């Protein structure tokens, strides 16, 4: 009797795992292997409960960055895989980078990017499936750049009629924007409802009304 061979990871297989509520990680950037994560407690950002500190709202309105979508997806993922202060190592290895590049090529992964003086200074990327967006990682090389990218992401998801923004975990950084934790069974019900929606990630321009958000009690960003 022979063991069944492990299926080769492909973008299409990855989409099936997301639809089942599972996502991939690596132990570190140099580890060639991938393992699957299915948290008992999941972080999500209710799109109707997103709020920003007042100072960040002013920053968004001032538009200190040029914000693009899918302008340079590969560079965003590469930047997310780099070591950062307080985060000496990441879970994004070469296999994962290649898989997300494949998802971007078939329209199921997108990046929101902040540029200043022709330099990529912040951004995020994630996976789209139905009416769900699975946020993967973000980075910042300039003050508030990743936060501005998050605001633009939420505005686009609202514009597109998305139902679920999955943040995977609820970090202290994300909780300030309204991220909450829910148990796996509740998450899977929300995921099922979101997957039944046919949403297309909005790639067009945003106006001032799109970028007006509920303000939190936190005064600083």
mmCIF file of C-alpha atoms in Angstrom:
data_model
loop_
_atom_site.group_PDB
_atom_site.id
_atom_site.type_symbol
_atom_site.label_atom_id
_atom_site.label_comp_id
_atom_site.label_asym_id
_atom_site.label_seq_id
_atom_site.Cartn_x
_atom_site.Cartn_y
_atom_site.Cartn_z
ATOM 1 C CA UNK A 1 0.000 0.000 0.000
ATOM 2 C CA UNK A 2 1.430 3.363 -1.040
ATOM 3 C CA UNK A 3 0.926 6.771 0.538
ATOM 4 C CA UNK A 4 -1.051 9.175 -1.592
ATOM 5 C CA UNK A 5 1.215 11.869 -3.086
ATOM 6 C CA UNK A 6 0.783 15.361 -1.693
ATOM 7 C CA UNK A 7 -1.071 17.481 -4.274
ATOM 8 C CA UNK A 8 1.103 20.118 -5.903
ATOM 9 C CA UNK A 9 0.172 23.550 -4.613
ATOM 10 C CA UNK A 10 -1.454 25.679 -7.281
ATOM 11 C CA UNK A 11 -3.404 28.953 -7.171
ATOM 12 C CA UNK A 12 -6.606 26.983 -7.843
ATOM 13 C CA UNK A 13 -5.936 24.630 -4.928
ATOM 14 C CA UNK A 14 -5.153 27.620 -2.736
ATOM 15 C CA UNK A 15 -8.542 29.139 -3.535
ATOM 16 C CA UNK A 16 -10.225 25.924 -2.407
ATOM 17 C CA UNK A 17 -8.441 26.101 0.927
ATOM 18 C CA UNK A 18 -9.585 29.687 1.434
ATOM 19 C CA UNK A 19 -13.135 28.627 0.668
ATOM 20 C CA UNK A 20 -12.780 26.059 3.471
ATOM 21 C CA UNK A 21 -11.513 28.698 5.926
ATOM 22 C CA UNK A 22 -7.865 27.619 5.818
ATOM 23 C CA UNK A 23 -4.791 29.631 4.827
ATOM 24 C CA UNK A 24 -1.072 28.847 4.320
ATOM 25 C CA UNK A 25 1.994 29.954 6.263
ATOM 26 C CA UNK A 26 5.672 29.051 6.472
ATOM 27 C CA UNK A 27 7.791 28.886 9.622
ATOM 28 C CA UNK A 28 10.031 31.611 8.208
ATOM 29 C CA UNK A 29 11.048 33.201 4.934
ATOM 30 C CA UNK A 30 13.817 30.635 4.342
ATOM 31 C CA UNK A 31 11.748 27.523 5.133
ATOM 32 C CA UNK A 32 10.688 25.867 1.841
ATOM 33 C CA UNK A 33 7.683 24.099 3.360
ATOM 34 C CA UNK A 34 4.134 25.353 3.846
ATOM 35 C CA UNK A 35 1.666 24.437 6.574
ATOM 36 C CA UNK A 36 -2.044 25.131 6.880
ATOM 37 C CA UNK A 37 -3.699 27.262 9.548
ATOM 38 C CA UNK A 38 -7.300 26.896 10.713
ATOM 39 C CA UNK A 39 -7.658 29.146 13.797
ATOM 40 C CA UNK A 40 -10.246 28.374 16.454
ATOM 41 C CA UNK A 41 -10.645 32.138 16.886
ATOM 42 C CA UNK A 42 -10.659 34.331 13.799
ATOM 43 C CA UNK A 43 -10.094 38.040 13.356
ATOM 44 C CA UNK A 44 -12.448 39.915 11.029
ATOM 45 C CA UNK A 45 -13.043 43.592 10.332
ATOM 46 C CA UNK A 46 -16.778 44.299 9.943
ATOM 47 C CA UNK A 47 -16.941 46.652 6.975
ATOM 48 C CA UNK A 48 -19.803 48.604 8.526
ATOM 49 C CA UNK A 49 -17.829 48.902 11.771
ATOM 50 C CA UNK A 50 -14.572 50.247 10.353
ATOM 51 C CA UNK A 51 -13.390 53.405 12.049
ATOM 52 C CA UNK A 52 -10.212 55.459 12.093
ATOM 53 C CA UNK A 53 -8.539 57.841 14.535
ATOM 54 C CA UNK A 54 -9.219 61.495 13.781
ATOM 55 C CA UNK A 55 -5.612 62.250 12.940
ATOM 56 C CA UNK A 56 -5.522 59.410 10.413
ATOM 57 C CA UNK A 57 -8.768 60.637 8.838
ATOM 58 C CA UNK A 58 -7.068 64.010 8.345
ATOM 59 C CA UNK A 59 -4.078 62.252 6.787
ATOM 60 C CA UNK A 60 -6.297 60.322 4.382
ATOM 61 C CA UNK A 61 -8.049 63.546 3.380
ATOM 62 C CA UNK A 62 -4.711 65.307 2.834
ATOM 63 C CA UNK A 63 -3.606 62.545 0.418
ATOM 64 C CA UNK A 64 0.136 62.520 1.212
ATOM 65 C CA UNK A 65 0.652 59.429 -0.978
ATOM 66 C CA UNK A 66 -0.263 58.378 -4.459
ATOM 67 C CA UNK A 67 -2.390 55.280 -3.917
ATOM 68 C CA UNK A 68 -2.545 52.632 -6.622
ATOM 69 C CA UNK A 69 -4.104 49.193 -6.980
ATOM 70 C CA UNK A 70 -2.109 46.328 -8.494
ATOM 71 C CA UNK A 71 0.583 48.726 -9.734
ATOM 72 C CA UNK A 72 3.395 46.446 -8.540
ATOM 73 C CA UNK A 73 1.951 43.437 -6.763
ATOM 74 C CA UNK A 74 5.229 41.498 -6.619
ATOM 75 C CA UNK A 75 7.083 44.339 -4.885
ATOM 76 C CA UNK A 76 4.340 44.633 -2.263
ATOM 77 C CA UNK A 77 4.581 40.934 -1.410
ATOM 78 C CA UNK A 78 8.374 41.153 -1.352
ATOM 79 C CA UNK A 79 8.225 44.124 1.019
ATOM 80 C CA UNK A 80 5.795 42.273 3.288
ATOM 81 C CA UNK A 81 8.285 39.383 3.425
ATOM 82 C CA UNK A 82 11.126 41.639 4.612
ATOM 83 C CA UNK A 83 12.167 41.944 8.242
ATOM 84 C CA UNK A 84 10.791 45.000 9.997
ATOM 85 C CA UNK A 85 11.299 46.572 13.433
ATOM 86 C CA UNK A 86 9.475 44.336 15.904
ATOM 87 C CA UNK A 87 9.102 41.650 13.237
ATOM 88 C CA UNK A 88 12.505 40.095 12.518
ATOM 89 C CA UNK A 89 11.068 37.248 10.475
ATOM 90 C CA UNK A 90 7.971 36.611 8.381
ATOM 91 C CA UNK A 91 5.936 33.648 7.188
ATOM 92 C CA UNK A 92 6.137 34.522 3.482
ATOM 93 C CA UNK A 93 8.538 32.124 1.759
ATOM 94 C CA UNK A 94 9.281 31.687 -1.952
ATOM 95 C CA UNK A 95 6.504 29.128 -2.470
ATOM 96 C CA UNK A 96 3.906 31.428 -0.946
ATOM 97 C CA UNK A 97 5.139 34.390 -2.990
ATOM 98 C CA UNK A 98 4.806 32.344 -6.179
ATOM 99 C CA UNK A 99 1.314 31.171 -5.239
ATOM 100 C CA UNK A 100 0.055 34.700 -4.628
ATOM 101 C CA UNK A 101 1.626 35.892 -7.864
ATOM 102 C CA UNK A 102 -0.389 33.169 -9.576
ATOM 103 C CA UNK A 103 -3.564 34.315 -7.825
ATOM 104 C CA UNK A 104 -2.909 37.893 -8.943
ATOM 105 C CA UNK A 105 -2.485 36.738 -12.531
ATOM 106 C CA UNK A 106 -5.952 35.166 -12.503
ATOM 107 C CA UNK A 107 -7.573 38.130 -10.743
ATOM 108 C CA UNK A 108 -7.932 36.650 -7.260
ATOM 109 C CA UNK A 109 -5.265 38.665 -5.424
ATOM 110 C CA UNK A 110 -4.813 42.425 -5.249
ATOM 111 C CA UNK A 111 -2.461 44.954 -3.745
ATOM 112 C CA UNK A 112 -3.184 48.458 -2.461
ATOM 113 C CA UNK A 113 -0.022 50.530 -2.650
ATOM 114 C CA UNK A 114 1.166 53.894 -1.296
ATOM 115 C CA UNK A 115 3.822 55.658 -3.347
ATOM 116 C CA UNK A 116 5.757 58.853 -2.639
ATOM 117 C CA UNK A 117 8.320 60.431 -4.967
ATOM 118 C CA UNK A 118 8.192 57.307 -7.162
ATOM 119 C CA UNK A 119 9.033 55.068 -4.195
ATOM 120 C CA UNK A 120 6.825 52.320 -2.783
ATOM 121 C CA UNK A 121 6.456 53.319 0.882
ATOM 122 C CA UNK A 122 3.619 51.120 2.124
ATOM 123 C CA UNK A 123 0.845 48.791 1.193
ATOM 124 C CA UNK A 124 -0.976 45.535 1.658
ATOM 125 C CA UNK A 125 -2.224 42.580 -0.328
ATOM 126 C CA UNK A 126 -4.868 39.910 -0.044
ATOM 127 C CA UNK A 127 -7.028 37.343 -1.767
ATOM 128 C CA UNK A 128 -10.527 37.812 -3.189
ATOM 129 C CA UNK A 129 -13.115 35.084 -3.522
ATOM 130 C CA UNK A 130 -16.799 35.821 -3.968
ATOM 131 C CA UNK A 131 -17.665 38.582 -1.531
ATOM 132 C CA UNK A 132 -14.735 37.845 0.798
ATOM 133 C CA UNK A 133 -11.369 39.534 1.002
ATOM 134 C CA UNK A 134 -8.658 37.695 2.915
ATOM 135 C CA UNK A 135 -6.067 40.203 4.108
ATOM 136 C CA UNK A 136 -2.624 38.643 4.089
ATOM 137 C CA UNK A 137 0.042 41.152 5.089
ATOM 138 C CA UNK A 138 0.960 44.829 5.116
ATOM 139 C CA UNK A 139 4.109 46.890 5.412
ATOM 140 C CA UNK A 140 5.115 50.513 5.947
ATOM 141 C CA UNK A 141 8.248 52.479 5.174
ATOM 142 C CA UNK A 142 6.662 55.868 5.866
ATOM 143 C CA UNK A 143 4.450 57.110 8.671
ATOM 144 C CA UNK A 144 0.836 55.965 8.278
ATOM 145 C CA UNK A 145 1.424 54.438 4.832
ATOM 146 C CA UNK A 146 0.018 50.991 5.642
ATOM 147 C CA UNK A 147 -2.889 52.575 7.518
ATOM 148 C CA UNK A 148 -3.766 54.746 4.537
ATOM 149 C CA UNK A 149 -3.627 51.629 2.366
ATOM 150 C CA UNK A 150 -6.051 49.907 4.749
ATOM 151 C CA UNK A 151 -8.470 52.826 4.485
ATOM 152 C CA UNK A 152 -8.350 52.633 0.710
ATOM 153 C CA UNK A 153 -8.885 48.873 0.850
ATOM 154 C CA UNK A 154 -12.002 49.197 3.000
ATOM 155 C CA UNK A 155 -13.363 51.919 0.721
ATOM 156 C CA UNK A 156 -12.934 49.644 -2.296
ATOM 157 C CA UNK A 157 -14.508 46.658 -0.578
ATOM 158 C CA UNK A 158 -17.514 48.724 0.403
ATOM 159 C CA UNK A 159 -17.765 50.105 -3.116
ATOM 160 C CA UNK A 160 -17.682 46.559 -4.512
ATOM 161 C CA UNK A 161 -20.300 45.112 -2.164
ATOM 162 C CA UNK A 162 -17.956 42.762 -0.307
ATOM 163 C CA UNK A 163 -19.363 41.140 2.836
ATOM 164 C CA UNK A 164 -16.285 39.886 4.699
ATOM 165 C CA UNK A 165 -12.831 41.268 5.443
ATOM 166 C CA UNK A 166 -10.861 38.462 7.050
ATOM 167 C CA UNK A 167 -7.779 39.653 8.959
ATOM 168 C CA UNK A 168 -6.969 36.121 10.196
ATOM 169 C CA UNK A 169 -5.933 37.379 13.639
ATOM 170 C CA UNK A 170 -6.878 40.342 15.817
ATOM 171 C CA UNK A 171 -3.700 42.247 16.617
ATOM 172 C CA UNK A 172 -3.567 45.317 18.829
ATOM 173 C CA UNK A 173 -2.746 47.343 15.714
ATOM 174 C CA UNK A 174 -5.892 46.158 13.928
ATOM 175 C CA UNK A 175 -8.261 46.319 16.897
ATOM 176 C CA UNK A 176 -8.084 50.125 16.801
ATOM 177 C CA UNK A 177 -9.833 49.972 13.420
ATOM 178 C CA UNK A 178 -12.673 47.778 14.660
ATOM 179 C CA UNK A 179 -11.315 44.263 14.189
ATOM 180 C CA UNK A 180 -13.124 41.715 16.355
ATOM 181 C CA UNK A 181 -12.598 38.044 17.175
ATOM 182 C CA UNK A 182 -15.195 35.379 16.450
ATOM 183 C CA UNK A 183 -15.190 31.585 16.930
ATOM 184 C CA UNK A 184 -14.518 29.288 13.984
ATOM 185 C CA UNK A 185 -18.135 28.148 13.561
ATOM 186 C CA UNK A 186 -19.395 31.727 13.376
ATOM 187 C CA UNK A 187 -16.622 32.620 10.952
ATOM 188 C CA UNK A 188 -17.471 29.721 8.648
ATOM 189 C CA UNK A 189 -21.114 30.837 8.476
ATOM 190 C CA UNK A 190 -20.035 34.375 7.564
ATOM 191 C CA UNK A 191 -17.607 32.964 5.017
ATOM 192 C CA UNK A 192 -20.307 30.804 3.430
ATOM 193 C CA UNK A 193 -22.598 33.817 3.086
ATOM 194 C CA UNK A 194 -19.801 35.941 1.607
ATOM 195 C CA UNK A 195 -18.798 33.276 -0.913
ATOM 196 C CA UNK A 196 -22.359 33.229 -2.243
ATOM 197 C CA UNK A 197 -21.938 36.858 -3.322
ATOM 198 C CA UNK A 198 -20.445 37.667 -6.727
ATOM 199 C CA UNK A 199 -18.293 40.725 -6.076
ATOM 200 C CA UNK A 200 -15.633 42.250 -8.291
ATOM 201 C CA UNK A 201 -12.808 44.143 -6.604
ATOM 202 C CA UNK A 202 -13.211 47.822 -7.527
ATOM 203 C CA UNK A 203 -10.205 49.179 -9.432
ATOM 204 C CA UNK A 204 -11.483 52.670 -10.263
ATOM 205 C CA UNK A 205 -10.977 56.059 -8.604
ATOM 206 C CA UNK A 206 -12.238 56.882 -5.121
ATOM 207 C CA UNK A 207 -13.838 60.188 -4.170
ATOM 208 C CA UNK A 208 -13.908 62.020 -0.860
ATOM 209 C CA UNK A 209 -17.188 60.396 0.179
ATOM 210 C CA UNK A 210 -15.702 56.922 -0.327
ATOM 211 C CA UNK A 211 -12.876 57.806 2.064
ATOM 212 C CA UNK A 212 -15.027 59.274 4.846
ATOM 213 C CA UNK A 213 -15.023 56.847 7.766
ATOM 214 C CA UNK A 214 -16.450 56.584 11.252
ATOM 215 C CA UNK A 215 -14.018 58.175 13.683
ATOM 216 C CA UNK A 216 -12.814 56.269 16.725
ATOM 217 C CA UNK A 217 -12.222 57.664 20.175
ATOM 218 C CA UNK A 218 -8.490 57.282 19.629
ATOM 219 C CA UNK A 219 -7.032 60.668 18.792
ATOM 220 C CA UNK A 220 -3.712 59.538 17.424
ATOM 221 C CA UNK A 221 -2.880 57.221 14.565
#
